[in-house]
PDB file of C-alpha atoms in Angstrom:
ATOM      1  CA  UNK A  13      -0.087  -0.168   0.110  1.00  0.00           C
ATOM      2  CA  UNK A  14       1.321   2.856  -0.380  1.00  0.00           C
ATOM      3  CA  UNK A  15       2.412   5.591   1.917  1.00  0.00           C
ATOM      4  CA  UNK A  16      -0.520   8.872   3.029  1.00  0.00           C
ATOM      5  CA  UNK A  17       1.271  12.145   1.515  1.00  0.00           C
ATOM      6  CA  UNK A  18       0.941  15.491   2.095  1.00  0.00           C
ATOM      7  CA  UNK A  19      -1.668  16.289  -0.971  1.00  0.00           C
ATOM      8  CA  UNK A  20      -3.404  19.508  -0.800  1.00  0.00           C
ATOM      9  CA  UNK A  21      -5.668  17.633  -2.800  1.00  0.00           C
ATOM     10  CA  UNK A  22      -6.549  15.374  -0.581  1.00  0.00           C
ATOM     11  CA  UNK A  23      -6.818  18.363   1.722  1.00  0.00           C
ATOM     12  CA  UNK A  24      -9.739  20.301  -0.573  1.00  0.00           C
ATOM     13  CA  UNK A  25     -11.409  17.292  -1.366  1.00  0.00           C
ATOM     14  CA  UNK A  26     -11.479  16.589   2.404  1.00  0.00           C
ATOM     15  CA  UNK A  27     -12.348  19.593   3.469  1.00  0.00           C
ATOM     16  CA  UNK A  28     -15.381  20.299   0.936  1.00  0.00           C
ATOM     17  CA  UNK A  29     -13.446  23.160  -0.384  1.00  0.00           C
ATOM     18  CA  UNK A  30     -14.040  23.722  -4.213  1.00  0.00           C
ATOM     19  CA  UNK A  31     -11.922  27.507  -4.187  1.00  0.00           C
ATOM     20  CA  UNK A  32      -8.956  25.257  -2.073  1.00  0.00           C
ATOM     21  CA  UNK A  33      -8.821  22.139  -5.035  1.00  0.00           C
ATOM     22  CA  UNK A  34      -9.358  24.920  -8.012  1.00  0.00           C
ATOM     23  CA  UNK A  35      -5.980  26.338  -6.653  1.00  0.00           C
ATOM     24  CA  UNK A  36      -4.510  23.357  -5.962  1.00  0.00           C
ATOM     25  CA  UNK A  37      -4.898  21.886  -9.679  1.00  0.00           C
ATOM     26  CA  UNK A  38      -4.380  25.571 -10.954  1.00  0.00           C
ATOM     27  CA  UNK A  39      -0.755  24.938 -10.322  1.00  0.00           C
ATOM     28  CA  UNK A  40       0.533  22.888 -12.902  1.00  0.00           C
ATOM     29  CA  UNK A  41       3.436  20.968 -10.775  1.00  0.00           C
ATOM     30  CA  UNK A  42       1.581  20.514  -7.453  1.00  0.00           C
ATOM     31  CA  UNK A  43      -1.038  18.605 -10.249  1.00  0.00           C
ATOM     32  CA  UNK A  44       0.795  16.676 -11.659  1.00  0.00           C
ATOM     33  CA  UNK A  45       3.502  15.411  -8.199  1.00  0.00           C
ATOM     34  CA  UNK A  46      -0.100  15.662  -6.806  1.00  0.00           C
ATOM     35  CA  UNK A  47      -3.354  13.790  -8.779  1.00  0.00           C
ATOM     36  CA  UNK A  48      -3.198  10.199  -7.686  1.00  0.00           C
ATOM     37  CA  UNK A  49      -1.245  11.266  -4.166  1.00  0.00           C
ATOM     38  CA  UNK A  50      -2.847   8.460  -1.927  1.00  0.00           C
ATOM     39  CA  UNK A  51      -4.264   8.634   2.064  1.00  0.00           C
ATOM     40  CA  UNK A  52      -3.126   5.841   3.931  1.00  0.00           C
ATOM     41  CA  UNK A  53      -6.241   4.266   2.666  1.00  0.00           C
ATOM     42  CA  UNK A  54      -4.561   4.242  -0.527  1.00  0.00           C
ATOM     43  CA  UNK A  55      -8.052   6.685  -1.713  1.00  0.00           C
ATOM     44  CA  UNK A  56      -6.649   9.587  -4.170  1.00  0.00           C
ATOM     45  CA  UNK A  57      -8.856  12.703  -4.323  1.00  0.00           C
ATOM     46  CA  UNK A  58     -11.147  11.741  -6.446  1.00  0.00           C
ATOM     47  CA  UNK A  59     -12.001   8.277  -4.846  1.00  0.00           C
ATOM     48  CA  UNK A  60     -12.338  10.281  -1.585  1.00  0.00           C
ATOM     49  CA  UNK A  61     -14.577  12.593  -3.904  1.00  0.00           C
ATOM     50  CA  UNK A  62     -16.850   9.813  -5.350  1.00  0.00           C
ATOM     51  CA  UNK A  63     -17.305   8.186  -1.713  1.00  0.00           C
ATOM     52  CA  UNK A  64     -18.045  11.746  -0.762  1.00  0.00           C
ATOM     53  CA  UNK A  65     -20.458  11.813  -3.747  1.00  0.00           C
ATOM     54  CA  UNK A  66     -18.536  15.408  -4.414  1.00  0.00           C
ATOM     55  CA  UNK A  67     -19.461  16.282  -7.988  1.00  0.00           C
ATOM     56  CA  UNK A  68     -18.250  18.648  -8.891  1.00  0.00           C
ATOM     57  CA  UNK A  69     -14.715  18.312  -7.182  1.00  0.00           C
ATOM     58  CA  UNK A  70     -15.020  14.637  -9.143  1.00  0.00           C
ATOM     59  CA  UNK A  71     -15.493  16.660 -12.462  1.00  0.00           C
ATOM     60  CA  UNK A  72     -13.233  18.816 -11.765  1.00  0.00           C
ATOM     61  CA  UNK A  73     -10.334  16.179 -10.278  1.00  0.00           C
ATOM     62  CA  UNK A  74     -11.424  14.019 -13.823  1.00  0.00           C
ATOM     63  CA  UNK A  75     -11.398  16.513 -15.736  1.00  0.00           C
ATOM     64  CA  UNK A  76      -7.595  17.223 -14.610  1.00  0.00           C
ATOM     65  CA  UNK A  77      -6.446  13.722 -15.586  1.00  0.00           C
ATOM     66  CA  UNK A  78      -7.752  11.540 -12.819  1.00  0.00           C
ATOM     67  CA  UNK A  79      -7.861   8.427 -13.005  1.00  0.00           C
ATOM     68  CA  UNK A  80      -9.821   6.878 -12.896  1.00  0.00           C
ATOM     69  CA  UNK A  81      -9.238   3.222 -12.366  1.00  0.00           C
ATOM     70  CA  UNK A  82      -7.009   3.832  -8.806  1.00  0.00           C
ATOM     71  CA  UNK A  83      -7.126   1.158  -6.339  1.00  0.00           C
ATOM     72  CA  UNK A  84      -7.412   1.555  -2.762  1.00  0.00           C
ATOM     73  CA  UNK A  85      -6.337  -0.284   0.113  1.00  0.00           C
ATOM     74  CA  UNK A  86     -10.006  -1.980  -1.042  1.00  0.00           C
ATOM     75  CA  UNK A  87      -9.647  -2.480  -4.579  1.00  0.00           C
ATOM     76  CA  UNK A  88     -11.748   0.184  -4.724  1.00  0.00           C
ATOM     77  CA  UNK A  89     -11.923   2.641  -7.877  1.00  0.00           C
ATOM     78  CA  UNK A  90     -13.681   5.421  -8.516  1.00  0.00           C
ATOM     79  CA  UNK A  91     -15.525   3.325 -10.930  1.00  0.00           C
ATOM     80  CA  UNK A  92     -16.461   0.599  -8.826  1.00  0.00           C
ATOM     81  CA  UNK A  93     -17.545   2.368  -6.178  1.00  0.00           C
ATOM     82  CA  UNK A  94     -19.835   4.631  -8.223  1.00  0.00           C
ATOM     83  CA  UNK A  95     -21.519   1.987  -9.720  1.00  0.00           C
ATOM     84  CA  UNK A  96     -21.817  -0.185  -6.775  1.00  0.00           C
ATOM     85  CA  UNK A  97     -22.904   2.878  -4.600  1.00  0.00           C
ATOM     86  CA  UNK A  98     -25.348   4.026  -7.417  1.00  0.00           C
ATOM     87  CA  UNK A  99     -23.879   7.392  -7.690  1.00  0.00           C
ATOM     88  CA  UNK A 100     -24.657   7.576 -11.553  1.00  0.00           C
ATOM     89  CA  UNK A 101     -22.939  11.745 -12.383  1.00  0.00           C
ATOM     90  CA  UNK A 102     -20.112  10.329 -11.149  1.00  0.00           C
ATOM     91  CA  UNK A 103     -20.462   7.736 -12.809  1.00  0.00           C
ATOM     92  CA  UNK A 104     -20.666   7.996 -16.085  1.00  0.00           C
ATOM     93  CA  UNK A 105     -18.226  10.915 -15.896  1.00  0.00           C
ATOM     94  CA  UNK A 106     -15.464   8.102 -15.297  1.00  0.00           C
ATOM     95  CA  UNK A 107     -17.175   6.109 -18.553  1.00  0.00           C
ATOM     96  CA  UNK A 108     -16.389   9.205 -20.277  1.00  0.00           C
ATOM     97  CA  UNK A 109     -12.663   8.604 -19.666  1.00  0.00           C
ATOM     98  CA  UNK A 110     -11.566   5.557 -19.408  1.00  0.00           C
ATOM     99  CA  UNK A 111     -13.248   3.323 -17.056  1.00  0.00           C
ATOM    100  CA  UNK A 112     -12.091  -0.244 -17.251  1.00  0.00           C
ATOM    101  CA  UNK A 113     -14.775  -2.506 -17.523  1.00  0.00           C
ATOM    102  CA  UNK A 114     -13.348  -5.298 -17.025  1.00  0.00           C
ATOM    103  CA  UNK A 115     -12.176  -4.611 -13.638  1.00  0.00           C
ATOM    104  CA  UNK A 116     -12.884  -6.294 -10.482  1.00  0.00           C
ATOM    105  CA  UNK A 117     -13.515  -5.382  -6.775  1.00  0.00           C
ATOM    106  CA  UNK A 118     -12.657  -7.055  -3.366  1.00  0.00           C
ATOM    107  CA  UNK A 119     -15.382  -9.816  -4.389  1.00  0.00           C
ATOM    108  CA  UNK A 120     -14.874 -10.472  -7.179  1.00  0.00           C
ATOM    109  CA  UNK A 121     -17.290  -8.500  -9.117  1.00  0.00           C
ATOM    110  CA  UNK A 122     -17.612  -5.905 -11.650  1.00  0.00           C
ATOM    111  CA  UNK A 123     -19.390  -2.798 -11.509  1.00  0.00           C
ATOM    112  CA  UNK A 124     -22.765  -4.395 -12.244  1.00  0.00           C
ATOM    113  CA  UNK A 125     -22.648  -6.451  -9.340  1.00  0.00           C
ATOM    114  CA  UNK A 126     -22.937  -4.895  -6.692  1.00  0.00           C
ATOM    115  CA  UNK A 127     -25.063  -2.034  -8.332  1.00  0.00           C
ATOM    116  CA  UNK A 128     -28.266  -4.888  -8.882  1.00  0.00           C
ATOM    117  CA  UNK A 129     -27.940  -6.424  -5.655  1.00  0.00           C
ATOM    118  CA  UNK A 130     -28.280  -2.798  -4.019  1.00  0.00           C
ATOM    119  CA  UNK A 131     -30.889  -1.693  -6.156  1.00  0.00           C
ATOM    120  CA  UNK A 132     -29.527   0.399  -7.979  1.00  0.00           C
ATOM    121  CA  UNK A 133     -32.066  -0.411 -11.329  1.00  0.00           C
ATOM    122  CA  UNK A 134     -31.029   3.492 -13.400  1.00  0.00           C
ATOM    123  CA  UNK A 135     -27.256   2.248 -12.414  1.00  0.00           C
ATOM    124  CA  UNK A 136     -27.959  -1.141 -13.789  1.00  0.00           C
ATOM    125  CA  UNK A 137     -29.404   0.365 -17.077  1.00  0.00           C
ATOM    126  CA  UNK A 138     -26.607   3.957 -17.593  1.00  0.00           C
ATOM    127  CA  UNK A 139     -24.404   0.110 -16.781  1.00  0.00           C
ATOM    128  CA  UNK A 140     -25.966  -2.362 -19.810  1.00  0.00           C
ATOM    129  CA  UNK A 141     -26.156   0.765 -22.073  1.00  0.00           C
ATOM    130  CA  UNK A 142     -22.248  -0.095 -22.179  1.00  0.00           C
ATOM    131  CA  UNK A 143     -19.984  -3.792 -22.915  1.00  0.00           C
ATOM    132  CA  UNK A 144     -19.699  -4.581 -19.083  1.00  0.00           C
ATOM    133  CA  UNK A 145     -20.175  -8.754 -19.698  1.00  0.00           C
ATOM    134  CA  UNK A 146     -23.654  -9.156 -18.508  1.00  0.00           C
ATOM    135  CA  UNK A 147     -22.966 -12.732 -16.936  1.00  0.00           C
ATOM    136  CA  UNK A 148     -19.518 -11.845 -15.456  1.00  0.00           C
ATOM    137  CA  UNK A 149     -19.251 -14.204 -13.187  1.00  0.00           C
ATOM    138  CA  UNK A 150     -17.940 -13.511  -9.145  1.00  0.00           C
ATOM    139  CA  UNK A 151     -15.580 -15.146  -7.061  1.00  0.00           C
ATOM    140  CA  UNK A 152     -18.503 -16.339  -4.464  1.00  0.00           C
ATOM    141  CA  UNK A 153     -20.232 -17.393  -7.773  1.00  0.00           C
ATOM    142  CA  UNK A 154     -22.821 -15.231  -8.730  1.00  0.00           C
ATOM    143  CA  UNK A 155     -23.675 -13.203 -11.206  1.00  0.00           C
ATOM    144  CA  UNK A 156     -25.066 -10.330 -11.668  1.00  0.00           C
ATOM    145  CA  UNK A 157     -28.964 -12.082 -12.030  1.00  0.00           C
ATOM    146  CA  UNK A 158     -27.635 -14.288  -8.748  1.00  0.00           C
ATOM    147  CA  UNK A 159     -26.511 -11.410  -7.672  1.00  0.00           C
ATOM    148  CA  UNK A 160     -30.257  -9.430  -7.667  1.00  0.00           C
ATOM    149  CA  UNK A 161     -32.334 -12.411  -6.844  1.00  0.00           C
ATOM    150  CA  UNK A 162     -30.399 -13.552  -3.401  1.00  0.00           C
ATOM    151  CA  UNK A 163     -29.428 -10.507  -2.496  1.00  0.00           C
ATOM    152  CA  UNK A 164     -32.298  -8.179  -2.497  1.00  0.00           C
ATOM    153  CA  UNK A 165     -35.754  -9.182  -0.928  1.00  0.00           C
ATOM    154  CA  UNK A 166     -37.738  -9.721  -3.996  1.00  0.00           C
ATOM    155  CA  UNK A 167     -39.536  -6.826  -4.574  1.00  0.00           C
ATOM    156  CA  UNK A 168     -40.766  -4.371  -7.133  1.00  0.00           C
ATOM    157  CA  UNK A 169     -37.425  -2.322  -7.413  1.00  0.00           C
ATOM    158  CA  UNK A 170     -35.491  -6.111  -7.993  1.00  0.00           C
ATOM    159  CA  UNK A 171     -38.270  -6.928 -10.305  1.00  0.00           C
ATOM    160  CA  UNK A 172     -37.657  -4.818 -12.768  1.00  0.00           C
ATOM    161  CA  UNK A 173     -34.371  -5.253 -12.404  1.00  0.00           C
ATOM    162  CA  UNK A 174     -34.712  -8.804 -12.756  1.00  0.00           C
ATOM    163  CA  UNK A 175     -36.648  -7.259 -15.765  1.00  0.00           C
ATOM    164  CA  UNK A 176     -33.583  -4.708 -16.891  1.00  0.00           C
ATOM    165  CA  UNK A 177     -31.165  -7.606 -16.649  1.00  0.00           C
ATOM    166  CA  UNK A 178     -32.912 -10.185 -18.913  1.00  0.00           C
ATOM    167  CA  UNK A 179     -34.168  -7.815 -22.246  1.00  0.00           C
ATOM    168  CA  UNK A 180     -30.283  -6.873 -21.988  1.00  0.00           C
ATOM    169  CA  UNK A 181     -29.967 -10.589 -22.949  1.00  0.00           C
ATOM    170  CA  UNK A 182     -28.752 -11.489 -19.148  1.00  0.00           C
ATOM    171  CA  UNK A 183     -28.362 -15.879 -19.391  1.00  0.00           C
ATOM    172  CA  UNK A 184     -30.346 -17.129 -16.639  1.00  0.00           C
ATOM    173  CA  UNK A 185     -29.365 -20.664 -16.321  1.00  0.00           C
ATOM    174  CA  UNK A 186     -25.835 -19.901 -14.486  1.00  0.00           C
ATOM    175  CA  UNK A 187     -26.523 -21.887 -11.722  1.00  0.00           C
ATOM    176  CA  UNK A 188     -24.211 -20.518  -7.549  1.00  0.00           C
ATOM    177  CA  UNK A 189     -21.843 -22.436  -6.702  1.00  0.00           C
ATOM    178  CA  UNK A 190     -23.781 -25.760  -5.997  1.00  0.00           C
ATOM    179  CA  UNK A 191     -25.244 -26.275  -9.155  1.00  0.00           C
ATOM    180  CA  UNK A 192     -28.642 -24.489  -7.796  1.00  0.00           C
ATOM    181  CA  UNK A 193     -30.275 -21.836 -10.200  1.00  0.00           C
ATOM    182  CA  UNK A 194     -31.794 -18.421 -10.025  1.00  0.00           C
ATOM    183  CA  UNK A 195     -34.642 -20.059 -10.295  1.00  0.00           C
ATOM    184  CA  UNK A 196     -34.442 -22.210  -7.850  1.00  0.00           C
ATOM    185  CA  UNK A 197     -33.442 -19.819  -5.056  1.00  0.00           C
ATOM    186  CA  UNK A 198     -37.022 -17.299  -6.638  1.00  0.00           C
ATOM    187  CA  UNK A 199     -38.863 -20.380  -5.494  1.00  0.00           C
ATOM    188  CA  UNK A 200     -37.128 -21.070  -2.844  1.00  0.00           C
ATOM    189  CA  UNK A 201     -37.222 -17.297  -0.845  1.00  0.00           C
ATOM    190  CA  UNK A 202     -40.480 -17.474  -1.592  1.00  0.00           C
ATOM    191  CA  UNK A 203     -40.013 -14.844  -3.878  1.00  0.00           C
ATOM    192  CA  UNK A 204     -43.253 -14.803  -7.107  1.00  0.00           C
ATOM    193  CA  UNK A 205     -42.531 -12.308  -8.673  1.00  0.00           C
ATOM    194  CA  UNK A 206     -39.307 -13.226  -9.715  1.00  0.00           C
ATOM    195  CA  UNK A 207     -39.745 -16.967 -10.217  1.00  0.00           C
ATOM    196  CA  UNK A 208     -42.699 -15.587 -12.330  1.00  0.00           C
ATOM    197  CA  UNK A 209     -40.230 -14.352 -14.065  1.00  0.00           C
ATOM    198  CA  UNK A 210     -38.405 -16.248 -14.084  1.00  0.00           C
ATOM    199  CA  UNK A 211     -40.602 -19.034 -15.366  1.00  0.00           C
ATOM    200  CA  UNK A 212     -41.930 -17.102 -18.319  1.00  0.00           C
ATOM    201  CA  UNK A 213     -38.195 -15.879 -19.499  1.00  0.00           C
ATOM    202  CA  UNK A 214     -37.343 -20.133 -19.671  1.00  0.00           C
ATOM    203  CA  UNK A 215     -40.710 -20.445 -21.510  1.00  0.00           C
ATOM    204  CA  UNK A 216     -39.373 -18.547 -23.190  1.00  0.00           C
ATOM    205  CA  UNK A 217     -36.071 -19.910 -24.529  1.00  0.00           C
TER     206      UNK A 217
END
């Protein structure tokens, strides 16, 4: 892990001080040395701005060339975090400047997987409009569709996300590491709406 660095950019973001941030970014020497400086958790100024959902700070940093794929100590990046937490404004900015769609978090999942199980349908729509791997399997053996079923509450938002995934061509037959398919999980959990949707999708195949 990189050692924490004294950084005007990080200080400005942590203090919520846009004037100080703009001043630091206007200093070419400071910016070039500081843009990817890390705090004690290996978070860059952009990572910290993303975690705070500070859209303006994130915009300034991204426009200055901050790395949207810079990993922190728990393998989050501005792109992965904004996708997982439904921070759509920042997510769109990261997608416009080189976000690595194949990058994975500490669970081996793409940004789409936590976007689904954290119940962010608008974020799911954004990610499905990219070339992200809709059927990526994480280290737990789960796809985005599987997590929608087993980590949700079976309610309307998760039904909406399930339909988005199915409409985008997600494979509903990919089982978990135990060989159990999403439909079987939905039935076992009593998520009748999800089970019916999966049954209907299966009948159309």
